[in-house]
Amino acid sequence: PTLLSPKGSVSEETKQKLKSAILSAQSAANVRKERLC
Amino acid sequence: GRKKIQISRILDQRNRQVTFTKRKFGLMKKAYELSVLCDCEVALIIFNSADRLFQYASSDMDRVLLRYTECGEPHESRTNADLLQALKRRGVG
Amino acid sequence: GRKKIQISRILDQRNRQVTFTKRKFGLMKKAYELSVLCDCEVALIIFNSADRLFQYASSDMDRVLLRYTECGEPHESRTNADLLQALKRRGVG
């Protein structure tokens, strides 16, 4: 579990994970968009 | 708006689901309006009580999140605890 | 709510700033209410027109973003273009 980040800043680990998911086009934003009603 | 401050989880599952769908769209609409009116980038990520993801981004979620990873300290950072304080102060004020 | 659909950027800088501050708090409040009423996790990230970061997370931004990176499920994903379509349909509907 991630440490509760100090007020407002997000841990470097999360930022790196987010960055690599985005740059490797694996981020959730690229998952097939489903038109949920 | 409503002065009610102490809101709590909707117990009835059906009502909770209907409220979620309605309020989620309303939140996305308000985020859309903010992004257009004030020329800003907005990203909204919601995990519902069944852990399903719903997301909105004014232009492109990846772009907003990438900027987020490169950004230092946020100018303002709030959680529910902070908002509850702020609403209580307003409620009293 | 207002039926006006075609909103556009507020030109007057002072008015845009005041509107941003007011609507940002309103959006965070609505996100807070959604998270409590429907027992869901919400994260809101805003970059204003001066690129300053404002954020809200119902419990903890780290946690929401980490869950986001781990999410591979197809899900609802909207941008302003989608919302404009939906609002036009509703406006006509």
PDB file of C-alpha atoms in Angstrom:
ATOM      1  CA  PRO A   1       0.000   0.000   0.000  1.00  0.00           C
ATOM      2  CA  THR A   2       1.280   3.447  -0.774  1.00  0.00           C
ATOM      3  CA  LEU A   3       2.233   5.685   2.098  1.00  0.00           C
ATOM      4  CA  LEU A   4      -0.325   8.390   2.559  1.00  0.00           C
ATOM      5  CA  SER A   5       1.502  11.057   0.603  1.00  0.00           C
ATOM      6  CA  PRO A   6       2.285  14.237   2.503  1.00  0.00           C
ATOM      7  CA  LYS A   7      -0.287  16.953   1.973  1.00  0.00           C
ATOM      8  CA  GLY A   8      -1.050  17.004  -1.730  1.00  0.00           C
ATOM      9  CA  SER A   9       2.131  15.750  -3.337  1.00  0.00           C
ATOM     10  CA  VAL A  10       1.935  12.319  -4.887  1.00  0.00           C
ATOM     11  CA  SER A  11       4.792   9.858  -4.374  1.00  0.00           C
ATOM     12  CA  GLU A  12       7.521   9.681  -7.009  1.00  0.00           C
ATOM     13  CA  GLU A  13       6.732   5.969  -7.399  1.00  0.00           C
ATOM     14  CA  THR A  14       3.160   6.741  -8.442  1.00  0.00           C
ATOM     15  CA  LYS A  15       4.294   9.472 -10.801  1.00  0.00           C
ATOM     16  CA  GLN A  16       6.790   7.100 -12.453  1.00  0.00           C
ATOM     17  CA  LYS A  17       4.168   4.368 -12.778  1.00  0.00           C
ATOM     18  CA  LEU A  18       1.725   6.844 -14.265  1.00  0.00           C
ATOM     19  CA  LYS A  19       4.349   8.225 -16.647  1.00  0.00           C
ATOM     20  CA  SER A  20       5.450   4.795 -17.895  1.00  0.00           C
ATOM     21  CA  ALA A  21       1.834   3.646 -18.316  1.00  0.00           C
ATOM     22  CA  ILE A  22       1.117   6.744 -20.383  1.00  0.00           C
ATOM     23  CA  LEU A  23       4.306   6.659 -22.437  1.00  0.00           C
ATOM     24  CA  SER A  24       3.900   2.950 -23.170  1.00  0.00           C
ATOM     25  CA  ALA A  25       0.310   3.714 -24.167  1.00  0.00           C
ATOM     26  CA  GLN A  26      -0.811   1.255 -21.515  1.00  0.00           C
ATOM     27  CA  SER A  27      -2.656   3.807 -19.489  1.00  0.00           C
ATOM     28  CA  ALA A  28      -6.347   3.369 -18.786  1.00  0.00           C
ATOM     29  CA  ALA A  29      -7.028   6.268 -21.124  1.00  0.00           C
ATOM     30  CA  ASN A  30      -6.098   4.028 -24.038  1.00  0.00           C
ATOM     31  CA  VAL A  31      -8.190   1.091 -23.008  1.00  0.00           C
ATOM     32  CA  ARG A  32     -11.065   0.597 -25.428  1.00  0.00           C
ATOM     33  CA  LYS A  33     -13.574   3.305 -24.651  1.00  0.00           C
ATOM     34  CA  GLU A  34     -16.869   1.803 -23.771  1.00  0.00           C
ATOM     35  CA  ARG A  35     -19.965   3.862 -24.279  1.00  0.00           C
ATOM     36  CA  LEU A  36     -21.524   3.190 -20.924  1.00  0.00           C
ATOM     37  CA  CYS A  37     -24.936   4.758 -20.907  1.00  0.00           C
TER      38      CYS A  37
ATOM     39  CA  GLY B   1     -27.554  25.518  -2.927  1.00  0.00           C
ATOM     40  CA  ARG B   2     -28.619  23.146  -0.141  1.00  0.00           C
ATOM     41  CA  LYS B   3     -27.364  24.152   3.266  1.00  0.00           C
ATOM     42  CA  LYS B   4     -27.262  20.477   4.341  1.00  0.00           C
ATOM     43  CA  ILE B   5     -23.684  19.667   5.305  1.00  0.00           C
ATOM     44  CA  GLN B   6     -23.711  16.248   6.978  1.00  0.00           C
ATOM     45  CA  ILE B   7     -24.338  14.039   3.971  1.00  0.00           C
ATOM     46  CA  SER B   8     -23.878  10.296   4.249  1.00  0.00           C
ATOM     47  CA  ARG B   9     -23.777   7.187   2.067  1.00  0.00           C
ATOM     48  CA  ILE B  10     -27.085   6.352   0.380  1.00  0.00           C
ATOM     49  CA  LEU B  11     -28.072   3.015   1.875  1.00  0.00           C
ATOM     50  CA  ASP B  12     -30.593   1.899  -0.712  1.00  0.00           C
ATOM     51  CA  GLN B  13     -28.534   0.288  -3.500  1.00  0.00           C
ATOM     52  CA  ARG B  14     -30.918   1.203  -6.317  1.00  0.00           C
ATOM     53  CA  ASN B  15     -31.128   4.807  -5.180  1.00  0.00           C
ATOM     54  CA  ARG B  16     -27.328   4.945  -4.771  1.00  0.00           C
ATOM     55  CA  GLN B  17     -26.881   3.674  -8.355  1.00  0.00           C
ATOM     56  CA  VAL B  18     -29.354   6.183  -9.835  1.00  0.00           C
ATOM     57  CA  THR B  19     -27.812   9.027  -7.838  1.00  0.00           C
ATOM     58  CA  PHE B  20     -24.326   7.965  -8.947  1.00  0.00           C
ATOM     59  CA  THR B  21     -25.248   8.014 -12.640  1.00  0.00           C
ATOM     60  CA  LYS B  22     -27.025  11.370 -12.370  1.00  0.00           C
ATOM     61  CA  ARG B  23     -24.395  13.097 -10.249  1.00  0.00           C
ATOM     62  CA  LYS B  24     -21.510  11.643 -12.280  1.00  0.00           C
ATOM     63  CA  PHE B  25     -22.915  13.189 -15.470  1.00  0.00           C
ATOM     64  CA  GLY B  26     -23.569  16.437 -13.606  1.00  0.00           C
ATOM     65  CA  LEU B  27     -20.003  16.506 -12.321  1.00  0.00           C
ATOM     66  CA  MET B  28     -18.592  15.880 -15.795  1.00  0.00           C
ATOM     67  CA  LYS B  29     -20.833  18.650 -17.171  1.00  0.00           C
ATOM     68  CA  LYS B  30     -19.619  21.094 -14.498  1.00  0.00           C
ATOM     69  CA  ALA B  31     -16.013  20.103 -15.245  1.00  0.00           C
ATOM     70  CA  TYR B  32     -16.652  20.673 -18.960  1.00  0.00           C
ATOM     71  CA  GLU B  33     -18.145  24.118 -18.238  1.00  0.00           C
ATOM     72  CA  LEU B  34     -15.216  25.090 -15.994  1.00  0.00           C
ATOM     73  CA  SER B  35     -12.703  24.034 -18.641  1.00  0.00           C
ATOM     74  CA  VAL B  36     -14.445  26.062 -21.379  1.00  0.00           C
ATOM     75  CA  LEU B  37     -15.418  29.170 -19.358  1.00  0.00           C
ATOM     76  CA  CYS B  38     -12.043  29.532 -17.654  1.00  0.00           C
ATOM     77  CA  ASP B  39      -9.819  28.034 -20.332  1.00  0.00           C
ATOM     78  CA  CYS B  40      -8.302  25.381 -18.075  1.00  0.00           C
ATOM     79  CA  GLU B  41      -7.497  21.660 -18.320  1.00  0.00           C
ATOM     80  CA  VAL B  42      -9.560  19.357 -16.116  1.00  0.00           C
ATOM     81  CA  ALA B  43      -9.312  15.627 -15.437  1.00  0.00           C
ATOM     82  CA  LEU B  44     -11.826  13.681 -13.375  1.00  0.00           C
ATOM     83  CA  ILE B  45     -11.284  10.055 -12.288  1.00  0.00           C
ATOM     84  CA  ILE B  46     -14.053   8.155 -10.513  1.00  0.00           C
ATOM     85  CA  PHE B  47     -14.000   4.595  -9.171  1.00  0.00           C
ATOM     86  CA  ASN B  48     -17.529   3.578  -8.210  1.00  0.00           C
ATOM     87  CA  SER B  49     -18.331   1.319  -5.270  1.00  0.00           C
ATOM     88  CA  ALA B  50     -17.869  -1.704  -7.570  1.00  0.00           C
ATOM     89  CA  ASP B  51     -14.404  -0.435  -8.523  1.00  0.00           C
ATOM     90  CA  ARG B  52     -15.420   0.436 -12.086  1.00  0.00           C
ATOM     91  CA  LEU B  53     -13.521   3.353 -13.602  1.00  0.00           C
ATOM     92  CA  PHE B  54     -15.263   6.385 -15.127  1.00  0.00           C
ATOM     93  CA  GLN B  55     -13.098   9.185 -16.450  1.00  0.00           C
ATOM     94  CA  TYR B  56     -13.459  12.619 -18.006  1.00  0.00           C
ATOM     95  CA  ALA B  57     -10.730  14.869 -19.378  1.00  0.00           C
ATOM     96  CA  SER B  58     -11.335  18.245 -21.015  1.00  0.00           C
ATOM     97  CA  SER B  59      -8.986  17.441 -23.883  1.00  0.00           C
ATOM     98  CA  ASP B  60      -6.955  14.288 -23.298  1.00  0.00           C
ATOM     99  CA  MET B  61      -6.509  12.353 -20.073  1.00  0.00           C
ATOM    100  CA  ASP B  62      -2.968  11.229 -20.860  1.00  0.00           C
ATOM    101  CA  ARG B  63      -1.904  14.779 -21.505  1.00  0.00           C
ATOM    102  CA  VAL B  64      -3.278  16.037 -18.212  1.00  0.00           C
ATOM    103  CA  LEU B  65      -1.772  13.141 -16.249  1.00  0.00           C
ATOM    104  CA  LEU B  66       1.608  13.539 -17.934  1.00  0.00           C
ATOM    105  CA  ARG B  67       1.635  17.205 -16.965  1.00  0.00           C
ATOM    106  CA  TYR B  68       0.660  16.092 -13.497  1.00  0.00           C
ATOM    107  CA  THR B  69       3.674  13.778 -13.229  1.00  0.00           C
ATOM    108  CA  GLU B  70       5.961  16.647 -14.208  1.00  0.00           C
ATOM    109  CA  CYS B  71       4.381  19.110 -11.839  1.00  0.00           C
ATOM    110  CA  GLY B  72       5.904  19.871  -8.449  1.00  0.00           C
ATOM    111  CA  GLU B  73       3.781  20.858  -5.482  1.00  0.00           C
ATOM    112  CA  PRO B  74       0.107  21.493  -6.183  1.00  0.00           C
ATOM    113  CA  HIS B  75      -1.032  25.055  -5.588  1.00  0.00           C
ATOM    114  CA  GLU B  76      -4.085  23.729  -3.766  1.00  0.00           C
ATOM    115  CA  SER B  77      -4.752  20.180  -2.624  1.00  0.00           C
ATOM    116  CA  ARG B  78      -7.957  19.173  -0.880  1.00  0.00           C
ATOM    117  CA  THR B  79      -9.489  15.957   0.388  1.00  0.00           C
ATOM    118  CA  ASN B  80     -12.917  15.262   1.840  1.00  0.00           C
ATOM    119  CA  ALA B  81     -11.640  16.110   5.314  1.00  0.00           C
ATOM    120  CA  ASP B  82     -10.603  19.596   4.171  1.00  0.00           C
ATOM    121  CA  LEU B  83     -13.883  20.183   2.348  1.00  0.00           C
ATOM    122  CA  LEU B  84     -15.907  19.092   5.351  1.00  0.00           C
ATOM    123  CA  GLN B  85     -14.034  21.697   7.414  1.00  0.00           C
ATOM    124  CA  ALA B  86     -14.608  24.370   4.785  1.00  0.00           C
ATOM    125  CA  LEU B  87     -18.312  23.511   4.500  1.00  0.00           C
ATOM    126  CA  LYS B  88     -18.728  23.542   8.260  1.00  0.00           C
ATOM    127  CA  ARG B  89     -17.085  26.967   8.441  1.00  0.00           C
ATOM    128  CA  ARG B  90     -19.385  28.213   5.685  1.00  0.00           C
ATOM    129  CA  GLY B  91     -22.358  26.548   7.299  1.00  0.00           C
ATOM    130  CA  VAL B  92     -21.644  28.450  10.479  1.00  0.00           C
ATOM    131  CA  GLY B  93     -20.310  31.615   8.863  1.00  0.00           C
TER     132      GLY B  93
ATOM    133  CA  GLY C   1     -30.372  23.928 -14.712  1.00  0.00           C
ATOM    134  CA  ARG C   2     -29.541  26.387 -17.390  1.00  0.00           C
ATOM    135  CA  LYS C   3     -30.420  25.187 -20.853  1.00  0.00           C
ATOM    136  CA  LYS C   4     -27.618  27.281 -22.356  1.00  0.00           C
ATOM    137  CA  ILE C   5     -25.306  24.896 -24.180  1.00  0.00           C
ATOM    138  CA  GLN C   6     -22.906  26.994 -26.227  1.00  0.00           C
ATOM    139  CA  ILE C   7     -20.717  28.326 -23.453  1.00  0.00           C
ATOM    140  CA  SER C   8     -17.429  30.018 -24.316  1.00  0.00           C
ATOM    141  CA  ARG C   9     -14.313  31.366 -22.637  1.00  0.00           C
ATOM    142  CA  ILE C  10     -14.879  34.344 -20.365  1.00  0.00           C
ATOM    143  CA  LEU C  11     -12.960  37.162 -21.992  1.00  0.00           C
ATOM    144  CA  ASP C  12     -12.713  39.519 -19.056  1.00  0.00           C
ATOM    145  CA  GLN C  13      -9.682  38.327 -17.054  1.00  0.00           C
ATOM    146  CA  ARG C  14     -10.988  39.444 -13.667  1.00  0.00           C
ATOM    147  CA  ASN C  15     -14.348  37.815 -14.255  1.00  0.00           C
ATOM    148  CA  ARG C  16     -12.636  34.636 -15.511  1.00  0.00           C
ATOM    149  CA  GLN C  17     -10.523  34.475 -12.333  1.00  0.00           C
ATOM    150  CA  VAL C  18     -13.508  34.987 -10.013  1.00  0.00           C
ATOM    151  CA  THR C  19     -15.556  32.418 -11.926  1.00  0.00           C
ATOM    152  CA  PHE C  20     -12.658  29.943 -11.808  1.00  0.00           C
ATOM    153  CA  THR C  21     -12.301  30.219  -8.027  1.00  0.00           C
ATOM    154  CA  LYS C  22     -16.038  29.901  -7.439  1.00  0.00           C
ATOM    155  CA  ARG C  23     -16.650  27.045  -9.867  1.00  0.00           C
ATOM    156  CA  LYS C  24     -13.513  25.198  -8.776  1.00  0.00           C
ATOM    157  CA  PHE C  25     -14.769  25.100  -5.180  1.00  0.00           C
ATOM    158  CA  GLY C  26     -18.222  24.118  -6.405  1.00  0.00           C
ATOM    159  CA  LEU C  27     -16.771  21.284  -8.452  1.00  0.00           C
ATOM    160  CA  MET C  28     -14.731  20.010  -5.513  1.00  0.00           C
ATOM    161  CA  LYS C  29     -17.834  20.187  -3.319  1.00  0.00           C
ATOM    162  CA  LYS C  30     -19.871  18.193  -5.855  1.00  0.00           C
ATOM    163  CA  ALA C  31     -17.056  15.646  -6.112  1.00  0.00           C
ATOM    164  CA  TYR C  32     -16.994  15.385  -2.309  1.00  0.00           C
ATOM    165  CA  GLU C  33     -20.775  14.856  -2.219  1.00  0.00           C
ATOM    166  CA  LEU C  34     -20.618  12.179  -4.932  1.00  0.00           C
ATOM    167  CA  SER C  35     -17.858  10.335  -3.104  1.00  0.00           C
ATOM    168  CA  VAL C  36     -19.780  10.322   0.195  1.00  0.00           C
ATOM    169  CA  LEU C  37     -23.328   9.701  -1.112  1.00  0.00           C
ATOM    170  CA  CYS C  38     -22.307   6.918  -3.497  1.00  0.00           C
ATOM    171  CA  ASP C  39     -19.295   5.566  -1.640  1.00  0.00           C
ATOM    172  CA  CYS C  40     -16.844   6.047  -4.518  1.00  0.00           C
ATOM    173  CA  GLU C  41     -13.298   7.366  -4.931  1.00  0.00           C
ATOM    174  CA  VAL C  42     -12.954  10.604  -6.870  1.00  0.00           C
ATOM    175  CA  ALA C  43      -9.909  12.547  -8.045  1.00  0.00           C
ATOM    176  CA  LEU C  44     -10.028  15.941  -9.709  1.00  0.00           C
ATOM    177  CA  ILE C  45      -6.999  17.583 -11.338  1.00  0.00           C
ATOM    178  CA  ILE C  46      -7.199  21.139 -12.677  1.00  0.00           C
ATOM    179  CA  PHE C  47      -4.538  23.203 -14.442  1.00  0.00           C
ATOM    180  CA  ASN C  48      -5.715  26.796 -14.637  1.00  0.00           C
ATOM    181  CA  SER C  49      -4.945  29.093 -17.564  1.00  0.00           C
ATOM    182  CA  ALA C  50      -1.705  30.056 -15.814  1.00  0.00           C
ATOM    183  CA  ASP C  51      -0.726  26.370 -15.563  1.00  0.00           C
ATOM    184  CA  ARG C  52      -1.103  26.239 -11.782  1.00  0.00           C
ATOM    185  CA  LEU C  53      -2.197  22.833 -10.428  1.00  0.00           C
ATOM    186  CA  PHE C  54      -5.247  22.447  -8.188  1.00  0.00           C
ATOM    187  CA  GLN C  55      -6.257  18.996  -7.017  1.00  0.00           C
ATOM    188  CA  TYR C  56      -8.911  17.219  -5.001  1.00  0.00           C
ATOM    189  CA  ALA C  57      -9.036  13.558  -4.007  1.00  0.00           C
ATOM    190  CA  SER C  58     -11.789  12.042  -1.861  1.00  0.00           C
ATOM    191  CA  SER C  59      -9.277  10.122   0.232  1.00  0.00           C
ATOM    192  CA  ASP C  60      -5.780  10.112  -1.237  1.00  0.00           C
ATOM    193  CA  MET C  61      -4.586  11.157  -4.705  1.00  0.00           C
ATOM    194  CA  ASP C  62      -1.742   8.635  -4.630  1.00  0.00           C
ATOM    195  CA  ARG C  63      -4.139   5.790  -4.189  1.00  0.00           C
ATOM    196  CA  VAL C  64      -6.527   6.883  -6.930  1.00  0.00           C
ATOM    197  CA  LEU C  65      -3.729   7.424  -9.455  1.00  0.00           C
ATOM    198  CA  LEU C  66      -2.106   4.107  -8.567  1.00  0.00           C
ATOM    199  CA  ARG C  67      -5.413   2.339  -9.118  1.00  0.00           C
ATOM    200  CA  TYR C  68      -5.726   4.219 -12.363  1.00  0.00           C
ATOM    201  CA  THR C  69      -2.381   2.873 -13.616  1.00  0.00           C
ATOM    202  CA  GLU C  70      -3.480  -0.647 -12.730  1.00  0.00           C
ATOM    203  CA  CYS C  71      -6.845  -0.385 -14.463  1.00  0.00           C
ATOM    204  CA  GLY C  72      -6.988  -2.278 -17.755  1.00  0.00           C
ATOM    205  CA  GLU C  73     -10.751  -2.601 -17.995  1.00  0.00           C
ATOM    206  CA  PRO C  74     -12.741  -0.916 -20.759  1.00  0.00           C
ATOM    207  CA  HIS C  75     -14.574   1.947 -19.075  1.00  0.00           C
ATOM    208  CA  GLU C  76     -16.459   5.161 -19.665  1.00  0.00           C
ATOM    209  CA  SER C  77     -14.170   7.834 -20.954  1.00  0.00           C
ATOM    210  CA  ARG C  78     -15.459  11.262 -21.954  1.00  0.00           C
ATOM    211  CA  THR C  79     -13.932  14.474 -23.218  1.00  0.00           C
ATOM    212  CA  ASN C  80     -15.442  17.869 -23.913  1.00  0.00           C
ATOM    213  CA  ALA C  81     -16.326  16.765 -27.426  1.00  0.00           C
ATOM    214  CA  ASP C  82     -18.394  13.851 -26.101  1.00  0.00           C
ATOM    215  CA  LEU C  83     -20.116  16.040 -23.527  1.00  0.00           C
ATOM    216  CA  LEU C  84     -20.968  18.668 -26.101  1.00  0.00           C
ATOM    217  CA  GLN C  85     -22.627  15.924 -28.168  1.00  0.00           C
ATOM    218  CA  ALA C  86     -24.526  14.631 -25.140  1.00  0.00           C
ATOM    219  CA  LEU C  87     -25.633  18.135 -24.152  1.00  0.00           C
ATOM    220  CA  LYS C  88     -26.761  18.923 -27.691  1.00  0.00           C
ATOM    221  CA  ARG C  89     -28.772  15.703 -27.768  1.00  0.00           C
ATOM    222  CA  ARG C  90     -30.358  16.589 -24.437  1.00  0.00           C
ATOM    223  CA  GLY C  91     -30.877  20.180 -25.470  1.00  0.00           C
ATOM    224  CA  VAL C  92     -32.815  18.973 -28.486  1.00  0.00           C
ATOM    225  CA  GLY C  93     -34.309  15.908 -26.812  1.00  0.00           C
TER     226      GLY C  93
END
